[in-house]
GROMACS .gro file of C-alpha atoms in nm:
model
  470
    1MET     CA    1  -4.344   5.358  -4.774
    2SER     CA    2  -4.703   5.366  -4.895
    3VAL     CA    3  -4.951   5.612  -4.748
    4LEU     CA    4  -5.117   5.340  -4.542
    5SER     CA    5  -4.784   5.203  -4.422
    6GLN     CA    6  -4.686   5.549  -4.299
    7ILE     CA    7  -5.020   5.592  -4.123
    8GLU     CA    8  -4.999   5.244  -3.967
    9ALA     CA    9  -4.661   5.339  -3.826
   10ALA     CA   10  -4.809   5.656  -3.682
   11ILE     CA   11  -5.131   5.526  -3.522
   12GLY     CA   12  -5.097   5.146  -3.516
   13THR     CA   13  -5.204   4.880  -3.764
   14ALA     CA   14  -5.510   4.788  -3.556
   15TYR     CA   15  -5.658   5.132  -3.616
   16VAL     CA   16  -5.626   5.129  -3.995
   17LEU     CA   17  -5.924   4.938  -4.135
   18THR     CA   18  -5.945   4.814  -4.493
   19GLY     CA   19  -6.160   4.577  -4.697
   20ALA     CA   20  -6.448   4.415  -4.513
   21ASP     CA   21  -6.351   4.589  -4.189
   22ALA     CA   22  -6.391   4.929  -4.355
   23ALA     CA   23  -6.707   4.847  -4.553
   24PRO     CA   24  -6.964   4.942  -4.284
   25TYR     CA   25  -6.821   5.294  -4.273
   26GLY     CA   26  -6.899   5.346  -4.640
   27LYS     CA   27  -7.271   5.376  -4.575
   28ASP     CA   28  -7.450   5.654  -4.390
   29TRP     CA   29  -7.775   5.641  -4.193
   30THR     CA   30  -7.996   5.715  -4.494
   31GLY     CA   31  -7.842   5.444  -4.711
   32ALA     CA   32  -7.862   5.690  -5.000
   33TYR     CA   33  -7.489   5.763  -5.006
   34THR     CA   34  -7.243   5.475  -5.029
   35SER     CA   35  -6.873   5.470  -5.107
   36THR     CA   36  -6.562   5.254  -5.069
   37PRO     CA   37  -6.294   5.433  -4.868
   38MET     CA   38  -5.929   5.350  -4.929
   39ALA     CA   39  -5.913   5.288  -4.554
   40VAL     CA   40  -6.086   5.393  -4.235
   41LEU     CA   41  -5.854   5.552  -3.980
   42ARG     CA   42  -5.938   5.553  -3.609
   43PRO     CA   43  -5.691   5.783  -3.432
   44GLY     CA   44  -5.697   5.788  -3.055
   45ASN     CA   45  -5.582   6.143  -2.987
   46THR     CA   46  -5.517   6.479  -3.148
   47ALA     CA   47  -5.148   6.405  -3.208
   48GLU     CA   48  -5.244   6.104  -3.419
   49VAL     CA   49  -5.492   6.313  -3.620
   50SER     CA   50  -5.209   6.559  -3.677
   51ALA     CA   51  -4.977   6.282  -3.794
   52ILE     CA   52  -5.240   6.152  -4.038
   53LEU     CA   53  -5.297   6.493  -4.193
   54LYS     CA   54  -4.925   6.562  -4.230
   55ILE     CA   55  -4.890   6.240  -4.428
   56ALA     CA   56  -5.206   6.302  -4.629
   57ASN     CA   57  -5.103   6.658  -4.713
   58GLU     CA   58  -4.754   6.557  -4.821
   59THR     CA   59  -4.895   6.282  -5.044
   60LYS     CA   60  -5.200   6.485  -5.155
   61THR     CA   61  -5.431   6.209  -5.035
   62PRO     CA   62  -5.794   6.317  -4.966
   63VAL     CA   63  -5.926   6.279  -4.611
   64VAL     CA   64  -6.295   6.268  -4.522
   65PRO     CA   65  -6.376   6.317  -4.151
   66ALA     CA   66  -6.666   6.117  -4.009
   67SER     CA   67  -6.847   6.106  -3.678
   68GLY     CA   68  -7.170   5.915  -3.622
   69ARG     CA   69  -7.260   5.923  -3.995
   70THR     CA   70  -7.612   6.041  -3.915
   71GLY     CA   71  -7.604   6.322  -4.169
   72LEU     CA   72  -7.850   6.354  -4.455
   73THR     CA   73  -7.650   6.521  -4.732
   74GLY     CA   74  -7.373   6.277  -4.824
   75ALA     CA   75  -7.103   6.477  -4.647
   76THR     CA   76  -6.908   6.161  -4.554
   77LEU     CA   77  -6.883   6.012  -4.904
   78ALA     CA   78  -6.524   5.888  -4.921
   79GLU     CA   79  -6.478   5.703  -5.247
   80GLY     CA   80  -6.108   5.614  -5.269
   81ALA     CA   81  -6.028   5.853  -4.985
   82LEU     CA   82  -5.905   5.808  -4.631
   83MET     CA   83  -6.200   5.823  -4.395
   84LEU     CA   84  -6.093   5.962  -4.058
   85SER     CA   85  -6.333   5.852  -3.787
   86VAL     CA   86  -6.325   6.052  -3.463
   87GLU     CA   87  -6.508   5.778  -3.269
   88ARG     CA   88  -6.210   5.709  -3.040
   89LEU     CA   89  -6.183   6.077  -2.943
   90ASN     CA   90  -6.469   6.008  -2.707
   91GLN     CA   91  -6.348   6.140  -2.373
   92ILE     CA   92  -6.544   6.389  -2.167
   93ALA     CA   93  -6.240   6.560  -2.020
   94GLU     CA   94  -6.427   6.786  -1.780
   95ILE     CA   95  -6.768   6.896  -1.665
   96ASN     CA   96  -6.717   7.231  -1.492
   97PRO     CA   97  -7.034   7.317  -1.298
   98ALA     CA   98  -6.894   7.649  -1.176
   99ALA     CA   99  -6.829   7.774  -1.529
  100ARG     CA  100  -7.110   7.564  -1.675
  101THR     CA  101  -6.891   7.420  -1.946
  102ALA     CA  102  -6.804   7.079  -2.082
  103THR     CA  103  -6.470   6.999  -2.243
  104VAL     CA  104  -6.518   6.705  -2.477
  105GLY     CA  105  -6.362   6.511  -2.760
  106ALA     CA  106  -6.514   6.519  -3.107
  107GLY     CA  107  -6.619   6.155  -3.077
  108VAL     CA  108  -6.841   6.201  -2.771
  109ILE     CA  109  -7.193   6.080  -2.846
  110LEU     CA  110  -7.455   6.345  -2.778
  111SER     CA  111  -7.663   6.131  -2.541
  112ASN     CA  112  -7.350   6.052  -2.336
  113LEU     CA  113  -7.288   6.424  -2.293
  114HIS     CA  114  -7.651   6.464  -2.189
  115ASP     CA  115  -7.601   6.200  -1.920
  116ALA     CA  116  -7.275   6.352  -1.796
  117ALA     CA  117  -7.430   6.699  -1.768
  118GLU     CA  118  -7.739   6.564  -1.593
  119ALA     CA  119  -7.519   6.413  -1.320
  120HIS     CA  120  -7.440   6.775  -1.225
  121ASP     CA  121  -7.804   6.889  -1.257
  122LEU     CA  122  -7.717   7.063  -1.584
  123ILE     CA  123  -7.803   7.010  -1.949
  124PHE     CA  124  -7.636   7.041  -2.285
  125PRO     CA  125  -7.949   7.169  -2.457
  126LEU     CA  126  -7.894   7.048  -2.812
  127THR     CA  127  -8.129   6.757  -2.880
  128LEU     CA  128  -8.235   6.566  -3.189
  129GLY     CA  129  -8.362   6.225  -3.288
  130ALA     CA  130  -8.013   6.088  -3.363
  131ARG     CA  131  -7.874   6.181  -3.019
  132GLY     CA  132  -7.788   5.818  -2.945
  133SER     CA  133  -7.535   5.802  -3.229
  134ALA     CA  134  -7.459   6.159  -3.344
  135MET     CA  135  -7.120   6.283  -3.221
  136ILE     CA  136  -7.004   6.627  -3.118
  137GLY     CA  137  -6.761   6.662  -3.407
  138GLY     CA  138  -7.032   6.606  -3.665
  139LEU     CA  139  -7.280   6.828  -3.483
  140LEU     CA  140  -7.029   7.112  -3.485
  141SER     CA  141  -6.922   7.047  -3.843
  142THR     CA  142  -7.281   7.084  -3.965
  143ASN     CA  143  -7.389   7.346  -3.709
  144ALA     CA  144  -7.675   7.115  -3.616
  145GLY     CA  145  -8.002   7.259  -3.497
  146GLY     CA  146  -8.256   7.023  -3.346
  147SER     CA  147  -8.578   7.087  -3.159
  148ASN     CA  148  -8.465   7.335  -2.892
  149VAL     CA  149  -8.318   7.607  -3.114
  150VAL     CA  150  -8.612   7.833  -3.030
  151ARG     CA  151  -8.472   7.869  -2.677
  152TYR     CA  152  -8.103   7.780  -2.688
  153GLY     CA  153  -7.987   7.842  -3.044
  154SER     CA  154  -7.802   7.607  -3.279
  155THR     CA  155  -7.473   7.429  -3.209
  156ARG     CA  156  -7.264   7.732  -3.304
  157GLY     CA  157  -7.421   7.930  -3.021
  158LEU     CA  158  -7.343   7.653  -2.772
  159CYS     CA  159  -6.970   7.633  -2.844
  160LEU     CA  160  -6.706   7.847  -2.673
  161GLY     CA  161  -6.386   7.685  -2.793
  162LEU     CA  162  -6.242   7.440  -3.045
  163GLU     CA  163  -5.933   7.236  -3.113
  164VAL     CA  164  -5.883   7.195  -3.488
  165VAL     CA  165  -5.620   7.008  -3.689
  166MET     CA  166  -5.545   7.194  -4.008
  167ALA     CA  167  -5.481   7.041  -4.350
  168ASP     CA  168  -5.103   7.041  -4.302
  169GLY     CA  169  -5.128   6.876  -3.960
  170ARG     CA  170  -5.076   7.185  -3.748
  171ILE     CA  171  -5.300   7.201  -3.439
  172MET     CA  172  -5.499   7.521  -3.393
  173ASN     CA  173  -5.578   7.570  -3.025
  174LEU     CA  174  -5.894   7.776  -2.979
  175MET     CA  175  -5.994   7.590  -2.662
  176SER     CA  176  -6.108   7.897  -2.475
  177ALA     CA  177  -6.394   7.896  -2.227
  178LEU     CA  178  -6.445   8.269  -2.275
  179HIS     CA  179  -6.784   8.417  -2.352
  180LYS     CA  180  -6.614   8.725  -2.495
  181ASP     CA  181  -6.300   8.716  -2.705
  182ASN     CA  182  -6.262   8.991  -2.964
  183SER     CA  183  -5.905   8.905  -3.065
  184GLY     CA  184  -5.922   8.904  -3.442
  185LEU     CA  185  -6.111   8.694  -3.693
  186ASP     CA  186  -6.367   8.451  -3.554
  187LEU     CA  187  -6.195   8.132  -3.667
  188ARG     CA  188  -6.403   7.915  -3.437
  189ASN     CA  189  -6.726   8.005  -3.610
  190LEU     CA  190  -6.558   7.976  -3.949
  191VAL     CA  191  -6.475   7.610  -3.881
  192ILE     CA  192  -6.817   7.532  -3.729
  193GLY     CA  193  -7.051   7.445  -4.015
  194ALA     CA  194  -6.767   7.393  -4.266
  195GLU     CA  195  -6.825   7.014  -4.271
  196GLY     CA  196  -6.457   6.932  -4.231
  197THR     CA  197  -6.347   7.123  -4.542
  198LEU     CA  198  -6.125   7.369  -4.350
  199GLY     CA  199  -5.994   7.153  -4.065
  200ILE     CA  200  -6.085   6.854  -3.852
  201ILE     CA  201  -6.242   6.932  -3.516
  202THR     CA  202  -6.091   6.713  -3.243
  203ALA     CA  203  -6.223   6.874  -2.923
  204ALA     CA  204  -6.454   7.149  -2.803
  205VAL     CA  205  -6.556   7.355  -2.503
  206LEU     CA  206  -6.936   7.364  -2.487
  207THR     CA  207  -7.177   7.563  -2.275
  208LEU     CA  208  -7.411   7.395  -2.029
  209ARG     CA  209  -7.737   7.529  -1.892
  210SER     CA  210  -7.952   7.482  -1.583
  211LYS     CA  211  -8.156   7.166  -1.592
  212PRO     CA  212  -8.527   7.254  -1.608
  213LYS     CA  213  -8.708   7.155  -1.293
  214ALA     CA  214  -9.032   7.069  -1.469
  215TYR     CA  215  -9.179   7.050  -1.818
  216ALA     CA  216  -9.521   7.122  -1.959
  217THR     CA  217  -9.570   6.940  -2.288
  218ALA     CA  218  -9.876   6.935  -2.510
  219MET     CA  219 -10.018   6.867  -2.853
  220VAL     CA  220 -10.228   7.160  -2.969
  221ALA     CA  221 -10.454   7.193  -3.272
  222VAL     CA  222 -10.502   7.545  -3.405
  223SER     CA  223 -10.702   7.703  -3.683
  224SER     CA  224 -10.405   7.835  -3.880
  225LEU     CA  225 -10.031   7.892  -3.875
  226SER     CA  226 -10.103   8.255  -3.796
  227ASP     CA  227 -10.285   8.144  -3.482
  228ALA     CA  228  -9.996   7.911  -3.402
  229LEU     CA  229  -9.750   8.200  -3.413
  230SER     CA  230  -9.980   8.411  -3.194
  231LEU     CA  231  -9.980   8.125  -2.943
  232LEU     CA  232  -9.600   8.100  -2.959
  233HIS     CA  233  -9.555   8.471  -2.891
  234ARG     CA  234  -9.807   8.468  -2.608
  235LEU     CA  235  -9.639   8.170  -2.443
  236GLN     CA  236  -9.297   8.331  -2.479
  237ASP     CA  237  -9.424   8.650  -2.317
  238GLU     CA  238  -9.600   8.471  -2.033
  239THR     CA  239  -9.313   8.232  -1.956
  240GLY     CA  240  -9.023   8.473  -1.997
  241GLY     CA  241  -8.894   8.288  -2.302
  242GLY     CA  242  -8.954   7.945  -2.152
  243VAL     CA  243  -9.072   7.777  -2.473
  244GLU     CA  244  -8.823   7.498  -2.547
  245ALA     CA  245  -8.991   7.346  -2.851
  246PHE     CA  246  -9.264   7.457  -3.088
  247GLU     CA  247  -9.300   7.199  -3.364
  248TYR     CA  248  -9.543   7.199  -3.654
  249MET     CA  249  -9.691   6.869  -3.773
  250PRO     CA  250  -9.967   6.915  -4.031
  251ARG     CA  251 -10.231   6.655  -4.105
  252SER     CA  252 -10.018   6.506  -4.386
  253TYR     CA  253  -9.737   6.435  -4.139
  254ILE     CA  254  -9.968   6.279  -3.881
  255ASP     CA  255 -10.126   6.057  -4.147
  256LYS     CA  256  -9.788   5.947  -4.283
  257HIS     CA  257  -9.656   5.881  -3.934
  258MET     CA  258  -9.949   5.659  -3.848
  259GLU     CA  259  -9.910   5.477  -4.180
  260LEU     CA  260  -9.544   5.397  -4.112
  261PHE     CA  261  -9.590   5.332  -3.738
  262PRO     CA  262  -9.909   5.122  -3.703
  263ASP     CA  263  -9.879   5.116  -3.323
  264ALA     CA  264  -9.880   5.495  -3.302
  265THR     CA  265 -10.187   5.677  -3.174
  266ALA     CA  266 -10.339   5.992  -3.318
  267PRO     CA  267 -10.272   6.309  -3.118
  268PHE     CA  268 -10.644   6.390  -3.097
  269ASP     CA  269 -10.977   6.211  -3.136
  270ALA     CA  270 -11.049   6.430  -3.437
  271ALA     CA  271 -10.816   6.512  -3.727
  272TYR     CA  272 -10.687   6.868  -3.765
  273ASP     CA  273 -10.486   7.041  -4.035
  274VAL     CA  274 -10.248   7.232  -3.805
  275ASN     CA  275 -10.099   7.037  -3.513
  276ILE     CA  276  -9.837   7.185  -3.283
  277MET     CA  277  -9.615   7.017  -3.026
  278VAL     CA  278  -9.525   7.268  -2.758
  279GLU     CA  279  -9.298   7.227  -2.459
  280VAL     CA  280  -9.240   7.487  -2.189
  281ALA     CA  281  -8.967   7.437  -1.929
  282ALA     CA  282  -8.953   7.580  -1.579
  283THR     CA  283  -8.614   7.667  -1.432
  284LYS     CA  284  -8.750   7.844  -1.122
  285ALA     CA  285  -8.829   7.621  -0.825
  286GLU     CA  286  -9.163   7.788  -0.758
  287ASP     CA  287  -9.283   7.690  -1.107
  288ALA     CA  288  -9.205   7.324  -1.041
  289VAL     CA  289  -9.319   7.267  -0.681
  290PRO     CA  290  -9.664   7.101  -0.678
  291ASN     CA  291  -9.961   7.307  -0.562
  292THR     CA  292 -10.180   7.182  -0.279
  293ASP     CA  293 -10.401   7.010  -0.536
  294GLY     CA  294 -10.100   6.828  -0.679
  295SER     CA  295 -10.081   7.031  -1.000
  296ILE     CA  296  -9.745   7.162  -1.126
  297PRO     CA  297  -9.744   7.542  -1.171
  298VAL     CA  298  -9.579   7.540  -1.513
  299VAL     CA  299  -9.829   7.280  -1.634
  300ARG     CA  300 -10.116   7.474  -1.481
  301ALA     CA  301  -9.996   7.791  -1.653
  302LEU     CA  302  -9.992   7.615  -1.991
  303GLU     CA  303 -10.339   7.475  -1.924
  304GLU     CA  304 -10.471   7.822  -1.842
  305THR     CA  305 -10.321   7.978  -2.152
  306LEU     CA  306 -10.455   7.705  -2.377
  307GLY     CA  307 -10.794   7.732  -2.207
  308LYS     CA  308 -10.815   8.101  -2.292
  309GLU     CA  309 -10.712   8.029  -2.650
  310LEU     CA  310 -10.981   7.760  -2.671
  311GLU     CA  311 -11.238   8.014  -2.559
  312ASN     CA  312 -11.143   8.264  -2.827
  313GLY     CA  313 -11.135   7.993  -3.096
  314ARG     CA  314 -10.771   8.012  -3.195
  315VAL     CA  315 -10.703   7.676  -3.030
  316LEU     CA  316 -10.930   7.395  -3.145
  317ASP     CA  317 -10.809   7.114  -2.921
  318ALA     CA  318 -10.529   7.039  -2.676
  319VAL     CA  319 -10.386   6.736  -2.496
  320ILE     CA  320 -10.136   6.801  -2.217
  321ALA     CA  321  -9.897   6.527  -2.100
  322GLN     CA  322  -9.979   6.425  -1.744
  323ASN     CA  323  -9.665   6.220  -1.686
  324ASP     CA  324  -9.326   6.145  -1.837
  325THR     CA  325  -9.456   5.848  -2.036
  326GLN     CA  326  -9.706   6.069  -2.214
  327ARG     CA  327  -9.439   6.335  -2.268
  328ARG     CA  328  -9.205   6.080  -2.427
  329ALA     CA  329  -9.484   5.962  -2.658
  330ILE     CA  330  -9.543   6.319  -2.777
  331TRP     CA  331  -9.171   6.364  -2.843
  332LYS     CA  332  -9.144   6.030  -3.024
  333ARG     CA  333  -9.408   6.140  -3.273
  334ARG     CA  334  -9.186   6.434  -3.365
  335GLU     CA  335  -8.855   6.249  -3.349
  336ASP     CA  336  -8.979   5.984  -3.591
  337ALA     CA  337  -8.957   6.252  -3.862
  338GLY     CA  338  -8.642   6.104  -4.015
  339GLU     CA  339  -8.813   5.773  -4.081
  340VAL     CA  340  -9.124   5.951  -4.209
  341ALA     CA  341  -8.919   6.152  -4.459
  342PHE     CA  342  -8.664   5.896  -4.574
  343PHE     CA  343  -8.848   5.565  -4.572
  344GLY     CA  344  -9.179   5.643  -4.734
  345GLY     CA  345  -9.110   5.579  -5.104
  346VAL     CA  346  -8.941   5.778  -5.381
  347PHE     CA  347  -8.893   6.127  -5.244
  348VAL     CA  348  -8.726   6.465  -5.263
  349ASN     CA  349  -8.630   6.603  -4.923
  350THR     CA  350  -8.544   6.965  -4.851
  351ASP     CA  351  -8.438   7.157  -4.542
  352VAL     CA  352  -8.517   7.528  -4.561
  353ALA     CA  353  -8.547   7.830  -4.334
  354LEU     CA  354  -8.800   8.112  -4.364
  355PRO     CA  355  -8.911   8.416  -4.167
  356LEU     CA  356  -9.170   8.294  -3.917
  357ASP     CA  357  -9.454   8.481  -4.083
  358LYS     CA  358  -9.380   8.336  -4.429
  359ILE     CA  359  -9.431   7.967  -4.359
  360ALA     CA  360  -9.799   7.966  -4.453
  361ALA     CA  361  -9.714   8.150  -4.775
  362PHE     CA  362  -9.447   7.888  -4.848
  363GLU     CA  363  -9.701   7.607  -4.821
  364ALA     CA  364  -9.961   7.790  -5.030
  365ALA     CA  365  -9.717   7.882  -5.308
  366LEU     CA  366  -9.533   7.550  -5.327
  367THR     CA  367  -9.819   7.300  -5.356
  368PRO     CA  368  -9.950   7.410  -5.699
  369ARG     CA  369  -9.595   7.421  -5.837
  370ILE     CA  370  -9.532   7.066  -5.722
  371LYS     CA  371  -9.858   6.945  -5.875
  372ALA     CA  372  -9.768   7.116  -6.203
  373ILE     CA  373  -9.443   6.917  -6.213
  374ASP     CA  374  -9.586   6.584  -6.095
  375ALA     CA  375  -9.963   6.560  -6.061
  376GLY     CA  376  -9.926   6.238  -5.864
  377ALA     CA  377  -9.690   6.381  -5.603
  378SER     CA  378  -9.781   6.420  -5.238
  379GLU     CA  379  -9.619   6.634  -4.968
  380VAL     CA  380  -9.525   6.601  -4.604
  381ILE     CA  381  -9.399   6.887  -4.392
  382VAL     CA  382  -9.259   6.892  -4.042
  383ALA     CA  383  -9.116   7.213  -3.904
  384HIS     CA  384  -8.935   7.371  -3.616
  385LEU     CA  385  -9.196   7.646  -3.628
  386GLY     CA  386  -9.034   7.840  -3.345
  387ASP     CA  387  -8.725   7.912  -3.557
  388GLY     CA  388  -8.872   7.894  -3.908
  389ASN     CA  389  -8.699   7.571  -4.016
  390ILE     CA  390  -8.913   7.357  -4.249
  391HIS     CA  391  -8.839   7.001  -4.357
  392HIS     CA  392  -9.038   6.950  -4.677
  393THR     CA  393  -9.062   6.611  -4.847
  394SER     CA  394  -9.224   6.545  -5.185
  395TYR     CA  395  -9.317   6.183  -5.253
  396ILE     CA  396  -9.317   6.152  -5.628
  397SER     CA  397  -9.506   5.919  -5.858
  398ARG     CA  398  -9.199   5.794  -6.049
  399ASN     CA  399  -8.826   5.769  -6.002
  400ASP     CA  400  -8.731   6.034  -6.255
  401PRO     CA  401  -8.417   6.247  -6.199
  402GLU     CA  402  -8.557   6.530  -6.410
  403VAL     CA  403  -8.870   6.544  -6.195
  404MET     CA  404  -8.659   6.538  -5.880
  405ASP     CA  405  -8.442   6.825  -6.004
  406ALA     CA  406  -8.749   7.027  -6.104
  407LEU     CA  407  -8.903   6.978  -5.760
  408VAL     CA  408  -8.586   7.091  -5.586
  409GLU     CA  409  -8.577   7.403  -5.801
  410ALA     CA  410  -8.943   7.471  -5.727
  411VAL     CA  411  -8.867   7.469  -5.356
  412GLU     CA  412  -8.565   7.692  -5.415
  413ASP     CA  413  -8.775   7.939  -5.614
  414VAL     CA  414  -9.036   7.977  -5.343
  415VAL     CA  415  -8.776   8.004  -5.067
  416GLN     CA  416  -8.588   8.273  -5.258
  417GLU     CA  417  -8.906   8.467  -5.329
  418LEU     CA  418  -8.989   8.468  -4.958
  419GLY     CA  419  -8.643   8.572  -4.838
  420GLY     CA  420  -8.544   8.233  -4.695
  421SER     CA  421  -8.246   7.998  -4.706
  422PHE     CA  422  -8.226   7.666  -4.889
  423SER     CA  423  -8.028   7.511  -4.601
  424ALA     CA  424  -8.128   7.544  -4.237
  425GLU     CA  425  -7.957   7.275  -4.031
  426HIS     CA  426  -7.859   6.970  -4.237
  427GLY     CA  427  -7.558   7.124  -4.410
  428ILE     CA  428  -7.461   7.107  -4.778
  429GLY     CA  429  -7.254   6.792  -4.829
  430VAL     CA  430  -7.294   6.681  -5.190
  431SER     CA  431  -7.672   6.688  -5.213
  432LYS     CA  432  -7.698   7.069  -5.219
  433LEU     CA  433  -7.395   7.153  -5.431
  434ASP     CA  434  -7.608   7.237  -5.735
  435THR     CA  435  -7.834   7.450  -5.520
  436MET     CA  436  -7.532   7.634  -5.378
  437LYS     CA  437  -7.413   7.709  -5.730
  438ARG     CA  438  -7.756   7.833  -5.840
  439ARG     CA  439  -7.867   8.025  -5.532
  440LYS     CA  440  -7.573   8.137  -5.320
  441ASP     CA  441  -7.443   8.486  -5.377
  442PRO     CA  442  -7.154   8.450  -5.628
  443VAL     CA  443  -6.931   8.686  -5.432
  444ALA     CA  444  -6.990   8.477  -5.120
  445LEU     CA  445  -6.896   8.163  -5.315
  446ASP     CA  446  -6.576   8.327  -5.436
  447ALA     CA  447  -6.491   8.419  -5.076
  448MET     CA  448  -6.551   8.060  -4.967
  449ARG     CA  449  -6.326   7.929  -5.246
  450ALA     CA  450  -6.052   8.171  -5.148
  451ILE     CA  451  -6.066   8.067  -4.783
  452LYS     CA  452  -6.064   7.699  -4.877
  453ALA     CA  453  -5.763   7.749  -5.106
  454ALA     CA  454  -5.574   7.941  -4.839
  455LEU     CA  455  -5.631   7.687  -4.560
  456ASP     CA  456  -5.621   7.371  -4.770
  457PRO     CA  457  -5.414   7.445  -5.082
  458ASN     CA  458  -5.384   7.077  -5.176
  459ASN     CA  459  -5.762   7.030  -5.139
  460ILE     CA  460  -5.733   6.718  -4.925
  461LEU     CA  461  -6.000   6.800  -4.665
  462ASN     CA  462  -6.340   6.655  -4.762
  463PRO     CA  463  -6.295   6.758  -5.125
  464GLY     CA  464  -6.604   6.802  -5.341
  465LYS     CA  465  -6.827   6.895  -5.050
  466VAL     CA  466  -7.000   7.221  -4.949
  467ILE     CA  467  -6.833   7.456  -5.201
  468PRO     CA  468  -6.925   7.398  -5.568
  469PRO     CA  469  -6.652   7.428  -5.832
  470LYS     CA  470  -6.648   7.748  -6.033
   0.00000   0.00000   0.00000
């Protein structure tokens, strides 16, 4: 029997897509990475995933796992490979309010989990612009970040347990809801962020949190990034760590956003170089119950803090959302970042992490290096300033691979000089393989290769991704 015939017998012919039926799966959200899979497989449970991998391992057929295909690094390229979509593993098995956990399949869409948690007055705090299509399996496989990392951490910190199908089809059951488990190597966190190169995640136990009772959301203009960080620290101190988002949008980002979205409005009447979106959440009832004048305490507290900062000159302007419509408009400006970065011309996009106090130095050092490579280039930055994650895009004057490579290396140089990381939350995929080879500690790379070889000796799991060849 052929590979596909064996798989059809295991999961059903209707769930093995080929030809025109498989074609849409060969393109990711960016459109930058396209491939033609041998077939797209849509298993309906973990046992079927296991059966697929047993067949693939025995026949040495590569398998590329895919979720919502909202990634930005080409991690789901599957030329001539079997693409295994987890979209049918979309059951929310349990919301446990007492333990504040959710047990979910890898194909659960993030926004659906948000809705299920909200029905119990809880939240799953990971949020990002692609929440309407991104799936739990992909979010775990890339250790996704998003806009609320400053308060809740990245996906790895929100996961208690995993179910993983290994390369040979064996099922590794790590589906614990324990907050402490010191029983040997941390295999859960090894698989999270591995982009499907060590095993295919089929289910997870995730942590839920109390739903905030009120939000205070504002756009704030400040004199400098140093003043922005001072504001962040002051707000954290005064709210007991209640800052949920602290996002940096410089003038270049605001201008580009308004160019691409003609119906958008400017955040302020005047234009400022340093614009911050801040959101503070109240979990205590007394911070959310309206005062006698109708004001919300958490909003009033933010107003008072910003007022004091206006008086001392560190804040130049501020606009606080007065209702949910205004709050959503502020968030949309930030969540349009994907379109701003990827649909604005010929570009080089990077995703880096830096110590919080080095972000201004990164900007100052990088701009002249970019201009030296391409005098006609322009830059746009948007950043999760609260956790030091910068998304830097260079729009270049010509489609020249040598210029693109030089710009990437310029970013790498500055990041390395400042003690940062060339990958913060998007993963490695294929787009950062060269960077991994150049910049990752060689001993660490050897360790990764050894782990990959031990767990996937036939190299069938998402081959050619994450770990560069020696």
